[in-house]
Amino acid sequence: MNKTVVKVEMSGNRYNAYTQSGEKVTSQILTSTRKSAFNKGMALEKREGKGGRTYWWKVPMSEFDNVSDTFVTPPSSEVEVPTDHAEVMNFISTSYKLKPKGLVMSELKWKYLIRSAIRGKNIMMTGQAGCGKTLAAKSLINSLDRPSFYFNMGGTQDPRSTLIGNTHYNKEKGTFFSESLFVKAIQTPNSVILLDELTRAHPDAWNILMTVLDSGQRYLRLDEKDGSDTIKVSDGVCFIATANIGNEYTSTRQLDKALMDRFTIIEMDLLNEEEEFGLLRYMYPSVDEGLITDVSKIAFLTRSESVNENARIGSGISTRTSVEIVGLLFDGFTLMESAEITIYPQYDNSGGVDSERTFVKQIVQKFVNDESGEELFDEVSE
Ligand SMILES: Nc1ncnc2c1ncn2[C@@H]1O[C@H](COP(=O)(O)OP(=O)(O)O)[C@@H](O)[C@H]1O
Ligand SMILES: [Mg+2]
C-alpha cells in the first residue's frame, strides 16, 4: 500500500504540511488538524474512510521518517478513535506523548484516563481544589479529537434549563420547547462531555443525570412524569466530570454515593516538590530559579503539614496558587507581596497566634527574610 505521511512545520503563524518529497499540501488538511499534529509533535497520514472520503490521522513522527516499510492497518471508521483491539492497545501504550507538557500527571494515570475514555467509561476526576482536574479533563478532550462539549455544573442555577431545555411561548408558534445544548451533546455520537464541578451542582442536576450516566439506562427523561419522552444517549458518548473533593470524602453522603457509583474515579495527585518546581520552571523559564525553588518548598511544606496527624492547617497551597504566585513574581511582585495577596486570604485568621494564617505566615517567613530584612515571627524550628 502506498501511503502519504506529512510533517507539519510552522512558519509565521501558519501551520504548513509537507510530504517527504517536500510537496506542500497545507490546503488539503484542516487547520485544526495541522495545528494539533504540530503541537503534539506528530505526523499526519492520509487515510480513506468509508465512502472514499479522505481524512488525516495522527501518527508518530517516526512514520514520516520511514514510510515505506511500515505495514498499515486500514481504519474501520472515520472517527479518529481506534476500534480494533490491537489498535486500542497501541493507542493507549503510546498515549503518554499526547499529554501536554504543561500538565503534570503520572504516566499510569494519564494512560488510565485515555483508556477509560476510549472504553466509553464515565470518568470522575477527584482531588483538592487547584490540583489540575479541569486541566486534565480538557487535555484529554484535546487529545482525543472527538466532538466535545463543556458544562460548568458548579455555576448552574437552573439545572432543568441547562440539561433539558426551556418551554417558550410566542404568537406564531404558541407554546414550544427549545432543547438545551446538553440534549444536542448527548445525541452527538462519540462526543466527550465535560461536566465540570459536578459535585457542586444543584441536587436536581444529579437527579436528572442519574439515568443519563447509568450504563444500563443511558437516557434523558424530558419530564419527571413517568412515561414522558426520553432521549437516548448516542453510541460512544463519554462523560468526564470533576469533583472538588478527595477520594475519602466522595461516598459520605448517600446521593453522592449513588452518583459516584456511575463513575470510574481517577484521583489527581498533589505534586511533590520536584514536580512543582519542574512545572513552575517550565511555565516561567525567566523567573529566578531560587525564587521558584522557594515557592515549590512553601507549597510542599504546607501540603506535608496538612496531611499530618495533628495538622495545623486543613489543606496545603494548591498548584493553582503556586502558579499564580510565580505569575506575580514574573510581573515584578516580591515573594512577600505575592504571598500576602494569594496565600494568606485562603487561611483563617481567627485565633490570633494559633490561627491557620499565622502558621502559614511562619512558613512563608522562612523564605522572605532576605527580601524584607525584618522578621514577623521567630523562626519556627527546622
Ligand atoms: N497537575 C497540574 N499540572 C499542571 N498544572 C496544574 C496542575 N494542577 C494545577 N495546575 C495549575 O493550576 C491551574 C488550575 O488547575 P485546574 O485544573 O483548574 O484545577 P482544579 O480543576 O483541580 O481545581 C491550572 O490552570 C494550572 O496552571
Ligand atoms: Mg476545576
CSV table of C-alpha atoms and ligand atoms in Angstrom, one decimal:
chain,number,residue,atom,x,y,z
A,1,MET,CA,0.0,0.0,0.0
A,2,ASN,CA,1.3,3.4,-0.9
A,3,LYS,CA,0.8,5.8,1.9
A,4,THR,CA,1.2,9.5,2.3
A,5,VAL,CA,2.6,10.8,5.6
A,6,VAL,CA,3.2,14.5,6.0
A,7,LYS,CA,5.0,16.6,8.6
A,8,VAL,CA,3.7,20.0,9.9
A,9,GLU,CA,6.0,22.9,10.2
A,10,MET,CA,5.3,26.3,11.5
A,11,SER,CA,6.2,29.4,9.5
A,12,GLY,CA,5.0,32.7,11.0
A,13,ASN,CA,1.6,31.9,12.3
A,14,ARG,CA,0.8,29.3,9.7
A,15,TYR,CA,1.0,25.5,10.1
A,16,ASN,CA,2.2,24.1,6.8
A,17,ALA,CA,2.2,20.5,5.9
A,18,TYR,CA,4.8,18.9,3.6
A,19,THR,CA,5.2,15.4,2.2
A,20,GLN,CA,8.6,13.7,2.3
A,21,SER,CA,9.4,14.9,-1.2
A,22,GLY,CA,8.8,18.4,0.1
A,23,GLU,CA,5.5,19.0,-1.7
A,24,LYS,CA,3.3,21.5,0.2
A,25,VAL,CA,-0.1,20.0,1.0
A,26,THR,CA,-1.4,22.5,3.5
A,27,SER,CA,-4.6,23.3,1.7
A,28,GLN,CA,-5.7,19.6,1.8
A,29,ILE,CA,-5.7,19.5,5.6
A,30,LEU,CA,-7.9,21.3,8.1
A,31,THR,CA,-6.1,24.0,10.1
A,32,SER,CA,-7.2,22.4,13.4
A,33,THR,CA,-5.8,19.0,12.3
A,34,ARG,CA,-2.4,20.6,11.3
A,35,LYS,CA,-2.2,22.6,14.5
A,36,SER,CA,-3.0,19.7,16.7
A,37,ALA,CA,-0.4,17.4,15.0
A,38,PHE,CA,2.2,20.1,15.2
A,39,ASN,CA,1.6,20.7,18.9
A,40,LYS,CA,1.8,17.0,19.7
A,41,GLY,CA,4.9,16.6,17.6
A,42,MET,CA,3.1,14.0,15.4
A,43,ALA,CA,3.0,13.4,11.7
A,44,LEU,CA,-0.2,13.0,9.7
A,45,GLU,CA,-1.1,10.1,7.5
A,46,LYS,CA,-3.6,10.3,4.6
A,47,ARG,CA,-6.3,7.7,5.0
A,48,GLU,CA,-9.5,6.8,3.3
A,49,GLY,CA,-12.7,6.3,5.3
A,50,LYS,CA,-16.0,4.7,4.4
A,51,GLY,CA,-17.4,6.2,1.2
A,52,GLY,CA,-14.0,7.1,-0.1
A,53,ARG,CA,-13.6,10.3,1.9
A,54,THR,CA,-10.1,11.1,2.8
A,55,TYR,CA,-9.0,12.2,6.2
A,56,TRP,CA,-5.7,12.8,8.1
A,57,TRP,CA,-4.8,10.5,11.0
A,58,LYS,CA,-2.1,11.5,13.6
A,59,VAL,CA,0.8,9.0,13.6
A,60,PRO,CA,4.2,9.0,15.4
A,61,MET,CA,6.8,11.2,13.7
A,62,SER,CA,8.8,8.1,13.0
A,63,GLU,CA,6.2,7.2,10.4
A,64,PHE,CA,7.3,10.3,8.5
A,65,ASP,CA,10.9,9.3,8.6
A,66,ASN,CA,10.4,5.7,7.3
A,67,VAL,CA,7.1,5.4,5.4
A,68,SER,CA,7.8,2.6,3.0
A,69,ASP,CA,8.5,-0.3,5.4
A,70,THR,CA,5.6,0.1,7.8
A,71,PHE,CA,2.5,-2.0,7.5
A,72,VAL,CA,-0.7,-0.1,7.8
A,73,THR,CA,-4.0,-1.4,9.2
A,74,PRO,CA,-6.9,0.3,7.3
A,75,PRO,CA,-9.0,2.1,9.9
A,76,SER,CA,-12.5,0.9,10.4
A,77,SER,CA,-14.3,4.2,10.5
A,78,GLU,CA,-13.7,7.9,10.0
A,79,VAL,CA,-13.7,8.8,13.7
A,80,GLU,CA,-10.1,9.0,14.9
A,81,VAL,CA,-10.7,6.7,17.8
A,82,PRO,CA,-9.3,3.2,17.5
A,83,THR,CA,-11.8,0.4,17.5
A,84,ASP,CA,-9.7,-2.7,16.8
A,85,HIS,CA,-8.3,-4.3,19.9
A,86,ALA,CA,-4.6,-4.2,18.8
A,87,GLU,CA,-5.1,-0.6,17.7
A,88,VAL,CA,-6.7,0.3,21.1
A,89,MET,CA,-3.7,-1.2,22.9
A,90,ASN,CA,-1.3,0.5,20.7
A,91,PHE,CA,-3.1,3.8,21.2
A,92,ILE,CA,-3.1,3.5,24.9
A,93,SER,CA,0.6,2.4,25.2
A,94,THR,CA,1.8,5.3,23.1
A,95,SER,CA,-0.7,7.9,24.5
A,96,TYR,CA,1.6,9.5,27.1
A,97,LYS,CA,3.1,11.7,24.4
A,98,LEU,CA,-0.4,13.1,23.8
A,99,LYS,CA,-0.2,14.6,27.3
A,100,PRO,CA,0.6,18.3,27.1
A,101,LYS,CA,3.9,19.2,28.8
A,102,GLY,CA,2.1,21.8,30.9
A,103,LEU,CA,0.1,19.1,32.7
A,104,VAL,CA,1.8,17.2,35.4
A,105,MET,CA,0.2,13.8,35.7
A,106,SER,CA,1.9,10.4,36.1
A,107,GLU,CA,2.1,8.2,33.0
A,108,LEU,CA,0.0,5.5,34.6
A,109,LYS,CA,-2.9,7.9,35.5
A,110,TRP,CA,-2.8,9.5,32.1
A,111,LYS,CA,-3.0,6.2,30.3
A,112,TYR,CA,-5.8,5.1,32.6
A,113,LEU,CA,-7.6,8.3,31.7
A,114,ILE,CA,-7.2,7.7,28.0
A,115,ARG,CA,-8.2,4.1,28.3
A,116,SER,CA,-11.3,4.9,30.3
A,117,ALA,CA,-12.4,7.4,27.6
A,118,ILE,CA,-11.7,5.0,24.8
A,119,ARG,CA,-13.7,2.3,26.6
A,120,GLY,CA,-16.6,4.7,27.0
A,121,LYS,CA,-16.4,4.8,30.8
A,122,ASN,CA,-17.8,7.8,32.7
A,123,ILE,CA,-14.8,9.4,34.4
A,124,MET,CA,-14.7,11.4,37.6
A,125,MET,CA,-11.6,13.3,38.3
A,126,THR,CA,-11.3,13.9,42.1
A,127,GLY,CA,-8.8,15.8,44.2
A,128,GLN,CA,-8.3,19.0,46.1
A,129,ALA,CA,-9.1,22.4,44.5
A,130,GLY,CA,-6.5,23.6,42.1
A,131,CYS,CA,-4.7,20.3,41.5
A,132,GLY,CA,-5.3,20.1,37.8
A,133,LYS,CA,-8.6,18.2,37.5
A,134,THR,CA,-10.2,20.6,34.9
A,135,LEU,CA,-6.9,20.9,33.1
A,136,ALA,CA,-6.5,17.1,32.8
A,137,ALA,CA,-10.1,16.7,31.6
A,138,LYS,CA,-9.6,19.4,28.9
A,139,SER,CA,-6.3,17.9,27.9
A,140,LEU,CA,-8.0,14.5,27.5
A,141,ILE,CA,-10.6,16.1,25.3
A,142,ASN,CA,-7.9,17.8,23.1
A,143,SER,CA,-6.0,14.5,22.8
A,144,LEU,CA,-9.0,12.6,21.5
A,145,ASP,CA,-10.0,14.7,18.6
A,146,ARG,CA,-13.7,14.0,19.2
A,147,PRO,CA,-16.6,16.4,19.3
A,148,SER,CA,-16.6,17.9,22.8
A,149,PHE,CA,-19.0,19.9,25.0
A,150,TYR,CA,-18.3,21.8,28.2
A,151,PHE,CA,-20.7,22.4,31.0
A,152,ASN,CA,-19.8,24.1,34.2
A,153,MET,CA,-22.2,22.4,36.6
A,154,GLY,CA,-21.0,24.3,39.6
A,155,GLY,CA,-22.4,27.5,38.2
A,156,THR,CA,-25.9,26.3,37.1
A,157,GLN,CA,-28.7,27.9,38.9
A,158,ASP,CA,-31.4,26.2,36.9
A,159,PRO,CA,-30.4,22.6,36.1
A,160,ARG,CA,-33.5,21.9,34.2
A,161,SER,CA,-33.0,24.5,31.6
A,162,THR,CA,-29.2,23.7,31.3
A,163,LEU,CA,-29.7,20.0,30.9
A,164,ILE,CA,-33.1,19.7,29.3
A,165,GLY,CA,-34.3,22.9,27.9
A,166,ASN,CA,-37.0,25.6,28.2
A,167,THR,CA,-40.6,26.0,27.3
A,168,HIS,CA,-41.3,29.3,25.5
A,169,TYR,CA,-44.3,30.9,24.1
A,170,ASN,CA,-44.8,33.2,21.1
A,171,LYS,CA,-47.7,34.3,19.0
A,172,GLU,CA,-46.8,32.4,15.8
A,173,LYS,CA,-45.8,29.1,17.3
A,174,GLY,CA,-47.7,29.1,20.6
A,175,THR,CA,-46.0,27.1,23.3
A,176,PHE,CA,-42.9,25.4,22.2
A,177,PHE,CA,-39.9,23.6,23.7
A,178,SER,CA,-36.3,24.6,22.9
A,179,GLU,CA,-33.9,21.9,23.9
A,180,SER,CA,-30.7,22.6,25.7
A,181,LEU,CA,-27.1,22.2,24.4
A,182,PHE,CA,-26.8,19.2,26.6
A,183,VAL,CA,-29.6,17.5,24.6
A,184,LYS,CA,-27.6,18.1,21.5
A,185,ALA,CA,-24.4,16.9,23.2
A,186,ILE,CA,-25.8,13.5,24.2
A,187,GLN,CA,-27.2,13.0,20.7
A,188,THR,CA,-23.7,13.6,19.1
A,189,PRO,CA,-22.1,10.1,18.6
A,190,ASN,CA,-18.6,9.8,20.1
A,191,SER,CA,-18.8,13.1,21.8
A,192,VAL,CA,-16.9,13.8,25.1
A,193,ILE,CA,-19.0,15.7,27.5
A,194,LEU,CA,-17.2,17.6,30.4
A,195,LEU,CA,-19.3,18.1,33.4
A,196,ASP,CA,-17.1,20.4,35.4
A,197,GLU,CA,-17.6,20.8,39.1
A,198,LEU,CA,-20.3,18.2,39.2
A,199,THR,CA,-20.2,17.8,42.9
A,200,ARG,CA,-21.1,21.5,43.3
A,201,ALA,CA,-24.1,21.2,41.1
A,202,HIS,CA,-27.6,21.6,42.3
A,203,PRO,CA,-29.1,18.2,43.6
A,204,ASP,CA,-31.7,18.5,40.8
A,205,ALA,CA,-28.9,18.2,38.3
A,206,TRP,CA,-27.7,15.0,39.9
A,207,ASN,CA,-31.2,13.6,39.8
A,208,ILE,CA,-31.6,14.4,36.1
A,209,LEU,CA,-28.2,12.9,35.3
A,210,MET,CA,-28.8,9.6,37.2
A,211,THR,CA,-30.4,7.8,34.2
A,212,VAL,CA,-28.1,9.5,31.7
A,213,LEU,CA,-25.0,8.2,33.4
A,214,ASP,CA,-26.2,4.8,34.2
A,215,SER,CA,-24.7,2.3,31.8
A,216,GLY,CA,-27.9,0.2,31.8
A,217,GLN,CA,-30.2,3.1,31.0
A,218,ARG,CA,-28.4,6.0,29.2
A,219,TYR,CA,-31.4,8.1,28.5
A,220,LEU,CA,-32.5,11.6,29.5
A,221,ARG,CA,-36.1,12.0,30.6
A,222,LEU,CA,-37.6,15.2,29.5
A,223,ASP,CA,-40.0,15.4,32.4
A,224,GLU,CA,-40.2,13.9,35.8
A,225,LYS,CA,-43.6,12.4,35.0
A,226,ASP,CA,-43.4,8.7,34.4
A,227,GLY,CA,-43.9,7.8,30.8
A,228,SER,CA,-42.8,11.1,29.5
A,229,ASP,CA,-40.5,11.3,26.5
A,230,THR,CA,-36.9,10.3,26.7
A,231,ILE,CA,-33.8,11.0,24.6
A,232,LYS,CA,-31.2,8.2,24.1
A,233,VAL,CA,-27.6,8.9,24.7
A,234,SER,CA,-25.8,8.1,21.4
A,235,ASP,CA,-23.2,5.5,21.0
A,236,GLY,CA,-19.7,6.3,22.0
A,237,VAL,CA,-20.6,9.3,24.2
A,238,CYS,CA,-18.3,9.6,27.1
A,239,PHE,CA,-18.8,11.8,30.2
A,240,ILE,CA,-15.9,13.3,32.2
A,241,ALA,CA,-16.8,15.0,35.4
A,242,THR,CA,-14.7,16.8,38.1
A,243,ALA,CA,-15.2,16.8,41.8
A,244,ASN,CA,-13.5,19.2,44.2
A,245,ILE,CA,-13.0,16.6,46.8
A,246,GLY,CA,-10.6,13.9,47.8
A,247,ASN,CA,-11.4,10.3,47.5
A,248,GLU,CA,-12.0,9.8,51.2
A,249,TYR,CA,-15.0,12.2,51.1
A,250,THR,CA,-16.8,11.1,48.0
A,251,SER,CA,-19.1,8.4,49.4
A,252,THR,CA,-20.0,10.0,52.7
A,253,ARG,CA,-23.4,11.3,51.6
A,254,GLN,CA,-26.0,9.0,50.1
A,255,LEU,CA,-26.7,10.9,47.0
A,256,ASP,CA,-23.0,11.3,46.4
A,257,LYS,CA,-22.6,7.6,46.5
A,258,ALA,CA,-25.3,6.8,44.0
A,259,LEU,CA,-23.8,9.4,41.7
A,260,MET,CA,-20.2,8.3,42.3
A,261,ASP,CA,-21.1,4.7,41.6
A,262,ARG,CA,-21.7,5.6,38.0
A,263,PHE,CA,-18.1,6.8,37.5
A,264,THR,CA,-14.6,5.4,37.2
A,265,ILE,CA,-12.7,7.5,39.7
A,266,ILE,CA,-9.3,9.0,38.8
A,267,GLU,CA,-7.7,10.9,41.7
A,268,MET,CA,-5.4,13.7,40.8
A,269,ASP,CA,-2.3,13.6,43.0
A,270,LEU,CA,-0.8,16.5,44.7
A,271,LEU,CA,2.6,17.5,43.1
A,272,ASN,CA,5.7,16.8,45.1
A,273,GLU,CA,8.4,19.5,45.5
A,274,GLU,CA,10.3,18.4,42.4
A,275,GLU,CA,7.3,18.2,40.2
A,276,GLU,CA,6.1,21.6,41.4
A,277,PHE,CA,9.5,23.1,40.7
A,278,GLY,CA,9.5,21.5,37.2
A,279,LEU,CA,6.1,22.8,36.3
A,280,LEU,CA,6.8,26.4,37.5
A,281,ARG,CA,10.1,26.4,35.8
A,282,TYR,CA,8.5,25.2,32.6
A,283,MET,CA,5.8,27.8,32.8
A,284,TYR,CA,8.1,30.7,33.7
A,285,PRO,CA,11.6,30.0,32.5
A,286,SER,CA,12.7,33.6,33.0
A,287,VAL,CA,11.8,33.8,36.7
A,288,ASP,CA,14.7,33.4,39.1
A,289,GLU,CA,15.3,29.8,39.9
A,290,GLY,CA,15.9,30.5,43.6
A,291,LEU,CA,12.5,32.1,43.9
A,292,ILE,CA,10.9,29.2,42.1
A,293,THR,CA,12.6,26.8,44.5
A,294,ASP,CA,11.2,28.8,47.4
A,295,VAL,CA,7.7,28.7,46.1
A,296,SER,CA,7.9,25.0,45.5
A,297,LYS,CA,9.2,24.5,49.0
A,298,ILE,CA,6.5,26.6,50.5
A,299,ALA,CA,3.8,24.7,48.6
A,300,PHE,CA,5.4,21.4,49.6
A,301,LEU,CA,5.8,22.3,53.3
A,302,THR,CA,2.1,23.4,53.6
A,303,ARG,CA,1.0,20.2,51.8
A,304,SER,CA,3.0,17.9,54.1
A,305,GLU,CA,1.7,19.7,57.1
A,306,SER,CA,-1.9,19.4,56.0
A,307,VAL,CA,-1.7,15.6,56.0
A,308,ASN,CA,0.0,15.3,59.4
A,309,GLU,CA,-2.0,13.7,62.1
A,310,ASN,CA,-2.1,16.9,64.2
A,311,ALA,CA,-2.1,19.2,61.2
A,312,ARG,CA,-2.3,22.9,62.0
A,313,ILE,CA,-3.8,23.7,58.5
A,314,GLY,CA,-6.6,21.9,56.7
A,315,SER,CA,-5.1,22.0,53.3
A,316,GLY,CA,-1.8,22.9,51.6
A,317,ILE,CA,-1.2,25.6,49.0
A,318,SER,CA,-2.6,24.4,45.6
A,319,THR,CA,-0.7,24.2,42.4
A,320,ARG,CA,-3.1,26.8,41.1
A,321,THR,CA,-1.9,29.2,43.8
A,322,SER,CA,1.8,28.5,43.3
A,323,VAL,CA,1.3,29.1,39.5
A,324,GLU,CA,-0.4,32.4,40.4
A,325,ILE,CA,2.5,33.4,42.8
A,326,VAL,CA,5.1,32.8,40.1
A,327,GLY,CA,3.0,34.8,37.7
A,328,LEU,CA,3.2,37.7,40.1
A,329,LEU,CA,6.9,37.3,40.6
A,330,PHE,CA,7.2,37.3,36.8
A,331,ASP,CA,5.4,40.7,36.8
A,332,GLY,CA,7.8,42.1,39.4
A,333,PHE,CA,6.0,41.5,42.7
A,334,THR,CA,8.1,40.2,45.6
A,335,LEU,CA,7.5,36.8,47.2
A,336,MET,CA,6.3,38.6,50.3
A,337,GLU,CA,3.7,40.6,48.3
A,338,SER,CA,2.6,37.6,46.3
A,339,ALA,CA,2.1,35.5,49.4
A,340,GLU,CA,0.1,38.3,51.0
A,341,ILE,CA,-2.2,38.5,48.0
A,342,THR,CA,-2.6,34.9,47.1
A,343,ILE,CA,-1.9,32.7,50.1
A,344,TYR,CA,-3.0,34.4,53.3
A,345,PRO,CA,-6.6,35.1,52.3
A,346,GLN,CA,-7.1,31.3,51.9
A,347,TYR,CA,-6.3,30.7,55.6
A,348,ASP,CA,-8.5,31.5,58.6
A,349,ASN,CA,-7.3,34.4,60.7
A,350,SER,CA,-9.3,33.7,63.8
A,351,GLY,CA,-7.4,32.5,66.9
A,352,GLY,CA,-4.5,35.0,66.6
A,353,VAL,CA,-1.2,33.4,67.0
A,354,ASP,CA,-2.8,29.9,66.9
A,355,SER,CA,-4.6,30.7,63.6
A,356,GLU,CA,-4.0,28.8,60.4
A,357,ARG,CA,-2.9,32.1,58.8
A,358,THR,CA,-0.2,32.7,61.4
A,359,PHE,CA,1.1,29.2,60.8
A,360,VAL,CA,1.3,29.6,57.1
A,361,LYS,CA,2.9,33.1,57.5
A,362,GLN,CA,5.6,31.4,59.6
A,363,ILE,CA,6.4,29.0,56.8
A,364,VAL,CA,6.5,31.8,54.2
A,365,GLN,CA,8.5,33.9,56.5
A,366,LYS,CA,11.4,31.5,56.4
A,367,PHE,CA,11.8,32.3,52.7
A,368,VAL,CA,11.3,36.0,52.6
A,369,ASN,CA,13.8,37.1,55.3
A,370,ASP,CA,16.4,38.0,52.7
A,371,GLU,CA,13.9,40.3,50.9
A,372,SER,CA,12.4,42.3,53.7
A,373,GLY,CA,15.2,42.2,56.2
A,374,GLU,CA,12.7,42.0,59.1
A,375,GLU,CA,11.1,39.1,60.8
A,376,LEU,CA,7.4,38.9,61.7
A,377,PHE,CA,7.9,35.9,63.9
A,378,ASP,CA,10.7,34.0,65.5
A,379,GLU,CA,12.0,31.3,63.3
A,380,VAL,CA,10.0,28.1,63.7
A,381,SER,CA,12.1,25.1,64.3
A,382,GLU,CA,13.6,23.4,61.2
B,1,LIG,N1,-1.2,18.8,37.8
B,1,LIG,C1,-1.1,20.0,37.3
B,1,LIG,N2,-0.3,20.2,36.2
B,1,LIG,C2,-0.1,21.4,35.6
B,1,LIG,N3,-0.7,22.5,36.1
B,1,LIG,C3,-1.5,22.4,37.1
B,1,LIG,C4,-1.7,21.2,37.8
B,1,LIG,N4,-2.6,21.4,38.8
B,1,LIG,C5,-2.9,22.7,38.8
B,1,LIG,N5,-2.2,23.3,37.8
B,1,LIG,C6,-2.3,24.8,37.5
B,1,LIG,O1,-3.4,25.3,38.2
B,1,LIG,C7,-4.4,25.8,37.4
B,1,LIG,C8,-5.8,25.3,37.9
B,1,LIG,O2,-5.9,23.9,37.7
B,1,LIG,P1,-7.4,23.3,37.5
B,1,LIG,O3,-7.3,22.2,36.6
B,1,LIG,O4,-8.4,24.4,37.1
B,1,LIG,O5,-7.7,22.8,39.0
B,1,LIG,P2,-9.0,22.1,39.5
B,1,LIG,O6,-9.9,21.9,38.4
B,1,LIG,O7,-8.4,20.8,40.1
B,1,LIG,O8,-9.5,22.9,40.6
B,1,LIG,C9,-4.1,25.2,36.0
B,1,LIG,O9,-4.6,26.1,35.0
B,1,LIG,C10,-2.6,25.1,36.1
B,1,LIG,O10,-2.0,26.3,35.8
B,2,MG,MG,-11.8,22.8,38.1
